[in-house]
Amino acid sequence: MDVVEFTPYVFQLLAQILEFRPEGAGLGDGYTSLFPPLLTPTLWERKSNVPALSRLIVAYLGKGAKDLVPHLMGMLGVFQKLVSSKANELFAFDLLRAIVMYMPQEAFMPRMKDIFQILLMKLQHGKTPKFVGLVTHFFALFVGKFGSQGYLDQLNQIQPGLGLLLLGQVWIPRLQSSSPTRLEAKTQVVGLTKLLCDTPALLADTNGHQIWSQILACAVKIVISPDSHLTGVSAEDNDNDAEIGYDASFSLLHFAKRPAVDPFPEVQDAGASLAKSMQTICASHPGVFAPLIQQGLSVDSKLNAGFESLCQKSGVYLA
C-alpha cells in the first residue's frame, strides 16, 4: 500500500487529538508549524484527503482561530475550490461555518461580500436541493450570529433587495419542502427568530408582510415536527459524519468521529426562545403582528395548534 493511502487516517487522528486539546491551551508550536502546508493545493487534489483535511482545518479554527488570521485567504481559496465541486461542497460549508463561528469578525467580514457572490454564482448555475440546503443552513447561522440586518446589508451590497429576494425564492421554499434536523434545525430556528423580530424591512409593505408570515410558518413547522429532534440535540449529533461514511478512497475511523458543536449554546430551548421573542415584539407593536401571525399559521391547522401549545408551554401570552 502506498504511504499516501494512510494520509487520510493521519489527518483524522491529528484532528481528533486537536479537538481534545484543552480549551484555552492554543495550538502549540507543533500544530502551528504544521498548518501552512495543509493549505497546499496538491493535498486537496486527492479525493480521499478532502473529508479528513477539512475536518482538521475546522479543528484548527476551533482551537486557535486568532492565530490563523494570516492564513485566511488561503482557507478561502480552499473553500472556493471545494464549493465548485458537487462532491466536496459539504466540506466547503464545514469550513465556511467554522470561519464565521470562530474567527474574529473583523478578519473575515470584509470578505463576506465576495463569499456571498461565490454562493450566488453557484445558486445561479449549479443549484441542487443539496446545495440549497447547505446555503440556507449557512444563511441561518450568519443571521443567528450577526443579525438579520447584517445578512441584508451584505446581500444588498451586491444587488438592492437581494436579501429579501433570496428569502422569498430560495430560503423559505427550501424549508417548506424539507425540514432540517438536529443542530441545523436549531440553527434555523435561531436565525428565523432574528429575522422575525429584528427585520424592519419586512414590515415595509405587503410583500414583506407575506414573507414575515411565511418565515413564522417555517419556524413553527420545525419546532413542532418530531422529525427535527429539536429537543434532543446533543454534542454527539453530527449529521455530516453519517453522510461521509465510507467510499473506496476514504474511510471514517470508527473511534475518531468528530464531536458536533452547537453554534448557539446560549439558547437552551430554541422553541421557547421563539415564543418569548414573539411575545416581546407583539407587546411592543400592539395590533401589528396578530394578523400576520394568523396569516402565516392559517395555512395549516397543525401549525396553529402547535404554536398555541408552544406558547402555553413557554408561559407566553400574545396580546
GROMACS .gro file of C-alpha atoms in nm:
model
  319
    1MET     CA    1   0.000   0.000   0.000
    2ASP     CA    2   0.132   0.343  -0.097
    3VAL     CA    3   0.200   0.569   0.201
    4VAL     CA    4  -0.036   0.835   0.061
    5GLU     CA    5  -0.324   0.598   0.129
    6PHE     CA    6  -0.255   0.638   0.500
    7THR     CA    7  -0.269   1.017   0.497
    8PRO     CA    8  -0.650   1.046   0.543
    9TYR     CA    9  -0.620   0.840   0.861
   10VAL     CA   10  -0.333   1.055   0.984
   11PHE     CA   11  -0.535   1.372   0.924
   12GLN     CA   12  -0.832   1.226   1.113
   13LEU     CA   13  -0.616   1.134   1.411
   14LEU     CA   14  -0.447   1.476   1.413
   15ALA     CA   15  -0.790   1.636   1.410
   16GLN     CA   16  -0.915   1.422   1.696
   17ILE     CA   17  -0.608   1.497   1.910
   18LEU     CA   18  -0.655   1.868   1.845
   19GLU     CA   19  -1.030   1.851   1.921
   20PHE     CA   20  -0.949   1.706   2.265
   21ARG     CA   21  -0.691   1.973   2.338
   22PRO     CA   22  -0.800   2.171   2.648
   23GLU     CA   23  -0.988   2.493   2.587
   24GLY     CA   24  -0.760   2.795   2.605
   25ALA     CA   25  -0.445   2.590   2.551
   26GLY     CA   26  -0.397   2.727   2.200
   27LEU     CA   27  -0.246   2.535   1.912
   28GLY     CA   28   0.105   2.480   2.041
   29ASP     CA   29   0.422   2.508   1.833
   30GLY     CA   30   0.386   2.171   1.663
   31TYR     CA   31   0.036   2.228   1.530
   32THR     CA   32   0.113   2.590   1.441
   33SER     CA   33   0.409   2.493   1.223
   34LEU     CA   34   0.206   2.216   1.058
   35PHE     CA   35  -0.078   2.442   0.944
   36PRO     CA   36   0.062   2.627   0.638
   37PRO     CA   37   0.148   2.305   0.447
   38LEU     CA   38  -0.211   2.185   0.499
   39LEU     CA   39  -0.328   2.454   0.256
   40THR     CA   40  -0.102   2.324  -0.023
   41PRO     CA   41  -0.331   2.283  -0.328
   42THR     CA   42  -0.190   1.942  -0.425
   43LEU     CA   43  -0.306   1.795  -0.093
   44TRP     CA   44  -0.664   1.890  -0.177
   45GLU     CA   45  -0.644   1.736  -0.525
   46ARG     CA   46  -0.661   1.386  -0.378
   47LYS     CA   47  -1.027   1.297  -0.320
   48SER     CA   48  -0.956   1.080  -0.015
   49ASN     CA   49  -0.782   1.366   0.167
   50VAL     CA   50  -1.069   1.614   0.150
   51PRO     CA   51  -1.301   1.489   0.430
   52ALA     CA   52  -1.017   1.444   0.679
   53LEU     CA   53  -0.831   1.760   0.580
   54SER     CA   54  -1.142   1.975   0.606
   55ARG     CA   55  -1.213   1.831   0.949
   56LEU     CA   56  -0.856   1.908   1.056
   57ILE     CA   57  -0.882   2.269   0.938
   58VAL     CA   58  -1.212   2.305   1.127
   59ALA     CA   59  -1.041   2.166   1.439
   60TYR     CA   60  -0.763   2.423   1.399
   61LEU     CA   61  -1.019   2.702   1.379
   62GLY     CA   62  -1.198   2.575   1.688
   63LYS     CA   63  -0.881   2.583   1.898
   64GLY     CA   64  -0.678   2.874   1.763
   65ALA     CA   65  -0.866   3.087   1.510
   66LYS     CA   66  -0.691   3.410   1.610
   67ASP     CA   67  -0.354   3.258   1.524
   68LEU     CA   68  -0.483   3.164   1.179
   69VAL     CA   69  -0.592   3.510   1.064
   70PRO     CA   70  -0.279   3.547   0.842
   71HIS     CA   71  -0.391   3.231   0.659
   72LEU     CA   72  -0.750   3.342   0.597
   73MET     CA   73  -0.703   3.398   0.224
   74GLY     CA   74  -0.552   3.052   0.189
   75MET     CA   75  -0.851   2.899   0.365
   76LEU     CA   76  -1.094   3.094   0.149
   77GLY     CA   77  -0.907   2.965  -0.154
   78VAL     CA   78  -0.967   2.611  -0.030
   79PHE     CA   79  -1.334   2.695   0.029
   80GLN     CA   80  -1.374   2.828  -0.325
   81LYS     CA   81  -1.214   2.515  -0.471
   82LEU     CA   82  -1.431   2.280  -0.265
   83VAL     CA   83  -1.759   2.461  -0.324
   84SER     CA   84  -1.711   2.439  -0.700
   85SER     CA   85  -1.740   2.060  -0.678
   86LYS     CA   86  -2.068   1.880  -0.604
   87ALA     CA   87  -1.869   1.604  -0.436
   88ASN     CA   88  -1.695   1.845  -0.198
   89GLU     CA   89  -1.948   2.122  -0.132
   90LEU     CA   90  -2.040   1.965   0.204
   91PHE     CA   91  -1.682   2.016   0.322
   92ALA     CA   92  -1.673   2.369   0.179
   93PHE     CA   93  -1.959   2.465   0.409
   94ASP     CA   94  -1.798   2.291   0.707
   95LEU     CA   95  -1.503   2.522   0.655
   96LEU     CA   96  -1.712   2.833   0.592
   97ARG     CA   97  -1.927   2.782   0.901
   98ALA     CA   98  -1.615   2.732   1.112
   99ILE     CA   99  -1.464   3.056   0.981
  100VAL     CA  100  -1.768   3.264   1.080
  101MET     CA  101  -1.807   3.082   1.413
  102TYR     CA  102  -1.450   3.109   1.535
  103MET     CA  103  -1.253   3.376   1.351
  104PRO     CA  104  -1.252   3.738   1.466
  105GLN     CA  105  -1.534   3.919   1.288
  106GLU     CA  106  -1.307   4.200   1.174
  107ALA     CA  107  -1.087   3.948   0.991
  108PHE     CA  108  -1.346   3.781   0.767
  109MET     CA  109  -1.632   4.031   0.744
  110PRO     CA  110  -1.458   4.244   0.476
  111ARG     CA  111  -1.450   3.927   0.263
  112MET     CA  112  -1.815   3.834   0.312
  113LYS     CA  113  -1.937   4.015   0.000
  114ASP     CA  114  -1.701   3.803  -0.211
  115ILE     CA  115  -1.811   3.487  -0.029
  116PHE     CA  116  -2.178   3.562  -0.086
  117GLN     CA  117  -2.107   3.629  -0.454
  118ILE     CA  118  -1.945   3.285  -0.485
  119LEU     CA  119  -2.250   3.126  -0.326
  120LEU     CA  120  -2.487   3.319  -0.550
  121MET     CA  121  -2.298   3.213  -0.862
  122LYS     CA  122  -2.337   2.850  -0.756
  123LEU     CA  123  -2.707   2.907  -0.684
  124GLN     CA  124  -2.750   3.055  -1.030
  125HIS     CA  125  -2.554   2.798  -1.230
  126GLY     CA  126  -2.528   2.481  -1.021
  127LYS     CA  127  -2.827   2.478  -0.787
  128THR     CA  128  -2.926   2.139  -0.646
  129PRO     CA  129  -3.151   2.055  -0.348
  130LYS     CA  130  -2.839   1.958  -0.152
  131PHE     CA  131  -2.665   2.288  -0.224
  132VAL     CA  132  -2.978   2.488  -0.139
  133GLY     CA  133  -2.990   2.304   0.194
  134LEU     CA  134  -2.626   2.386   0.266
  135VAL     CA  135  -2.652   2.751   0.168
  136THR     CA  136  -2.971   2.813   0.366
  137HIS     CA  137  -2.810   2.647   0.668
  138PHE     CA  138  -2.526   2.897   0.632
  139PHE     CA  139  -2.771   3.187   0.594
  140ALA     CA  140  -2.937   3.086   0.922
  141LEU     CA  141  -2.602   3.065   1.100
  142PHE     CA  142  -2.497   3.405   0.968
  143VAL     CA  143  -2.823   3.569   1.076
  144GLY     CA  144  -2.807   3.398   1.415
  145LYS     CA  145  -2.453   3.525   1.474
  146PHE     CA  146  -2.464   3.871   1.317
  147GLY     CA  147  -2.832   3.964   1.297
  148SER     CA  148  -3.080   3.996   1.016
  149GLN     CA  149  -2.960   4.342   0.922
  150GLY     CA  150  -2.608   4.209   0.875
  151TYR     CA  151  -2.743   3.946   0.635
  152LEU     CA  152  -2.948   4.203   0.442
  153ASP     CA  153  -2.664   4.456   0.427
  154GLN     CA  154  -2.419   4.202   0.282
  155LEU     CA  155  -2.658   4.087   0.010
  156ASN     CA  156  -2.799   4.431  -0.068
  157GLN     CA  157  -2.441   4.546  -0.141
  158ILE     CA  158  -2.448   4.304  -0.432
  159GLN     CA  159  -2.796   4.397  -0.552
  160PRO     CA  160  -3.060   4.613  -0.379
  161GLY     CA  161  -3.338   4.396  -0.237
  162LEU     CA  162  -3.141   4.074  -0.288
  163GLY     CA  163  -3.168   3.966   0.077
  164LEU     CA  164  -3.549   3.960   0.074
  165LEU     CA  165  -3.549   3.808  -0.275
  166LEU     CA  166  -3.341   3.513  -0.156
  167LEU     CA  167  -3.563   3.476   0.148
  168GLY     CA  168  -3.872   3.451  -0.066
  169GLN     CA  169  -3.736   3.248  -0.357
  170VAL     CA  170  -3.471   3.022  -0.201
  171TRP     CA  171  -3.469   3.005   0.179
  172ILE     CA  172  -3.842   2.981   0.254
  173PRO     CA  173  -3.920   2.735  -0.030
  174ARG     CA  174  -3.642   2.506   0.094
  175LEU     CA  175  -3.788   2.497   0.446
  176GLN     CA  176  -4.137   2.446   0.308
  177SER     CA  177  -4.027   2.143   0.109
  178SER     CA  178  -3.790   1.977   0.357
  179SER     CA  179  -3.736   2.031   0.729
  180PRO     CA  180  -3.386   2.036   0.878
  181THR     CA  181  -3.295   1.816   1.172
  182ARG     CA  182  -3.094   1.832   1.494
  183LEU     CA  183  -2.832   2.106   1.508
  184GLU     CA  184  -2.932   2.256   1.175
  185ALA     CA  185  -3.293   2.264   1.294
  186LYS     CA  186  -3.185   2.463   1.600
  187THR     CA  187  -2.970   2.694   1.388
  188GLN     CA  188  -3.261   2.758   1.153
  189VAL     CA  189  -3.500   2.841   1.438
  190VAL     CA  190  -3.246   3.081   1.595
  191GLY     CA  191  -3.185   3.254   1.261
  192LEU     CA  192  -3.555   3.268   1.168
  193THR     CA  193  -3.639   3.413   1.510
  194LYS     CA  194  -3.399   3.700   1.448
  195LEU     CA  195  -3.549   3.758   1.104
  196LEU     CA  196  -3.897   3.774   1.257
  197CYS     CA  197  -3.807   4.006   1.542
  198ASP     CA  198  -3.524   4.225   1.413
  199THR     CA  199  -3.608   4.300   1.047
  200PRO     CA  200  -3.796   4.629   0.998
  201ALA     CA  201  -3.773   4.585   0.619
  202LEU     CA  202  -4.027   4.303   0.645
  203LEU     CA  203  -4.287   4.546   0.778
  204ALA     CA  204  -4.249   4.799   0.498
  205ASP     CA  205  -4.504   4.659   0.251
  206THR     CA  206  -4.741   4.373   0.177
  207ASN     CA  207  -4.466   4.165   0.018
  208GLY     CA  208  -4.264   4.194   0.338
  209HIS     CA  209  -4.569   4.101   0.542
  210GLN     CA  210  -4.617   3.787   0.335
  211ILE     CA  211  -4.251   3.688   0.376
  212TRP     CA  212  -4.275   3.750   0.752
  213SER     CA  213  -4.579   3.522   0.780
  214GLN     CA  214  -4.405   3.252   0.577
  215ILE     CA  215  -4.095   3.273   0.797
  216LEU     CA  216  -4.310   3.222   1.106
  217ALA     CA  217  -4.480   2.920   0.949
  218CYS     CA  218  -4.139   2.768   0.867
  219ALA     CA  219  -4.007   2.827   1.218
  220VAL     CA  220  -4.315   2.677   1.383
  221LYS     CA  221  -4.306   2.381   1.143
  222ILE     CA  222  -3.951   2.299   1.254
  223VAL     CA  223  -4.027   2.343   1.624
  224ILE     CA  224  -4.335   2.119   1.630
  225SER     CA  225  -4.203   1.849   1.395
  226PRO     CA  226  -4.092   1.534   1.582
  227ASP     CA  227  -3.858   1.461   1.291
  228SER     CA  228  -3.648   1.769   1.368
  229HIS     CA  229  -3.533   1.620   1.703
  230LEU     CA  230  -3.502   1.980   1.818
  231THR     CA  231  -3.547   1.900   2.187
  232GLY     CA  232  -3.298   1.614   2.176
  233VAL     CA  233  -2.997   1.795   2.030
  234SER     CA  234  -2.671   1.669   2.180
  235ALA     CA  235  -2.299   1.705   2.126
  236GLU     CA  236  -2.297   1.367   1.951
  237ASP     CA  237  -2.539   1.470   1.675
  238ASN     CA  238  -2.312   1.514   1.376
  239ASP     CA  239  -2.514   1.456   1.060
  240ASN     CA  240  -2.212   1.518   0.838
  241ASP     CA  241  -2.028   1.210   0.961
  242ALA     CA  242  -2.327   0.997   0.869
  243GLU     CA  243  -2.322   1.145   0.520
  244ILE     CA  244  -1.948   1.095   0.472
  245GLY     CA  245  -1.943   0.730   0.574
  246TYR     CA  246  -1.721   0.514   0.356
  247ASP     CA  247  -1.612   0.507  -0.003
  248ALA     CA  248  -1.334   0.334  -0.189
  249SER     CA  249  -1.086   0.614  -0.122
  250PHE     CA  250  -1.184   0.729   0.227
  251SER     CA  251  -1.293   0.551   0.541
  252LEU     CA  252  -1.415   0.727   0.852
  253LEU     CA  253  -1.231   0.591   1.156
  254HIS     CA  254  -1.492   0.445   1.391
  255PHE     CA  255  -1.333   0.584   1.707
  256ALA     CA  256  -1.239   0.918   1.556
  257LYS     CA  257  -1.586   1.059   1.498
  258ARG     CA  258  -1.588   1.433   1.542
  259PRO     CA  259  -1.799   1.590   1.814
  260ALA     CA  260  -2.082   1.811   1.698
  261VAL     CA  261  -2.054   2.175   1.802
  262ASP     CA  262  -2.363   2.375   1.890
  263PRO     CA  263  -2.314   2.725   1.745
  264PHE     CA  264  -2.573   2.866   1.987
  265PRO     CA  265  -2.513   2.702   2.327
  266GLU     CA  266  -2.659   3.008   2.497
  267VAL     CA  267  -3.001   2.920   2.352
  268GLN     CA  268  -3.116   2.632   2.569
  269ASP     CA  269  -3.459   2.591   2.405
  270ALA     CA  270  -3.496   2.738   2.057
  271GLY     CA  271  -3.873   2.687   2.055
  272ALA     CA  272  -3.924   2.869   2.383
  273SER     CA  273  -3.692   3.144   2.263
  274LEU     CA  274  -3.908   3.186   1.953
  275ALA     CA  275  -4.228   3.210   2.160
  276LYS     CA  276  -4.080   3.461   2.407
  277SER     CA  277  -3.935   3.674   2.126
  278MET     CA  278  -4.277   3.682   1.963
  279GLN     CA  279  -4.430   3.794   2.291
  280THR     CA  280  -4.181   4.081   2.311
  281ILE     CA  281  -4.243   4.216   1.960
  282CYS     CA  282  -4.621   4.177   1.991
  283ALA     CA  283  -4.615   4.376   2.314
  284SER     CA  284  -4.400   4.649   2.161
  285HIS     CA  285  -4.620   4.678   1.848
  286PRO     CA  286  -4.981   4.624   1.962
  287GLY     CA  287  -5.211   4.513   1.683
  288VAL     CA  288  -4.939   4.488   1.419
  289PHE     CA  289  -4.836   4.123   1.436
  290ALA     CA  290  -5.160   3.945   1.528
  291PRO     CA  291  -5.294   3.947   1.167
  292LEU     CA  292  -4.953   3.843   1.032
  293ILE     CA  293  -4.939   3.551   1.275
  294GLN     CA  294  -5.288   3.446   1.172
  295GLN     CA  295  -5.195   3.475   0.805
  296GLY     CA  296  -4.885   3.260   0.848
  297LEU     CA  297  -5.037   2.983   1.058
  298SER     CA  298  -5.378   2.959   0.892
  299VAL     CA  299  -5.232   2.758   0.603
  300ASP     CA  300  -5.219   2.450   0.826
  301SER     CA  301  -5.429   2.381   1.136
  302LYS     CA  302  -5.140   2.181   1.283
  303LEU     CA  303  -4.920   2.491   1.275
  304ASN     CA  304  -5.180   2.699   1.457
  305ALA     CA  305  -5.240   2.433   1.723
  306GLY     CA  306  -4.867   2.369   1.756
  307PHE     CA  307  -4.789   2.737   1.805
  308GLU     CA  308  -5.062   2.771   2.070
  309SER     CA  309  -4.921   2.470   2.252
  310LEU     CA  310  -4.566   2.612   2.227
  311CYS     CA  311  -4.679   2.943   2.377
  312GLN     CA  312  -4.857   2.766   2.662
  313LYS     CA  313  -4.553   2.551   2.743
  314SER     CA  314  -4.331   2.861   2.734
  315GLY     CA  315  -4.561   3.062   2.959
  316VAL     CA  316  -4.624   3.312   2.682
  317TYR     CA  317  -4.939   3.511   2.612
  318LEU     CA  318  -4.963   3.705   2.288
  319ALA     CA  319  -5.176   4.017   2.316
   0.00000   0.00000   0.00000
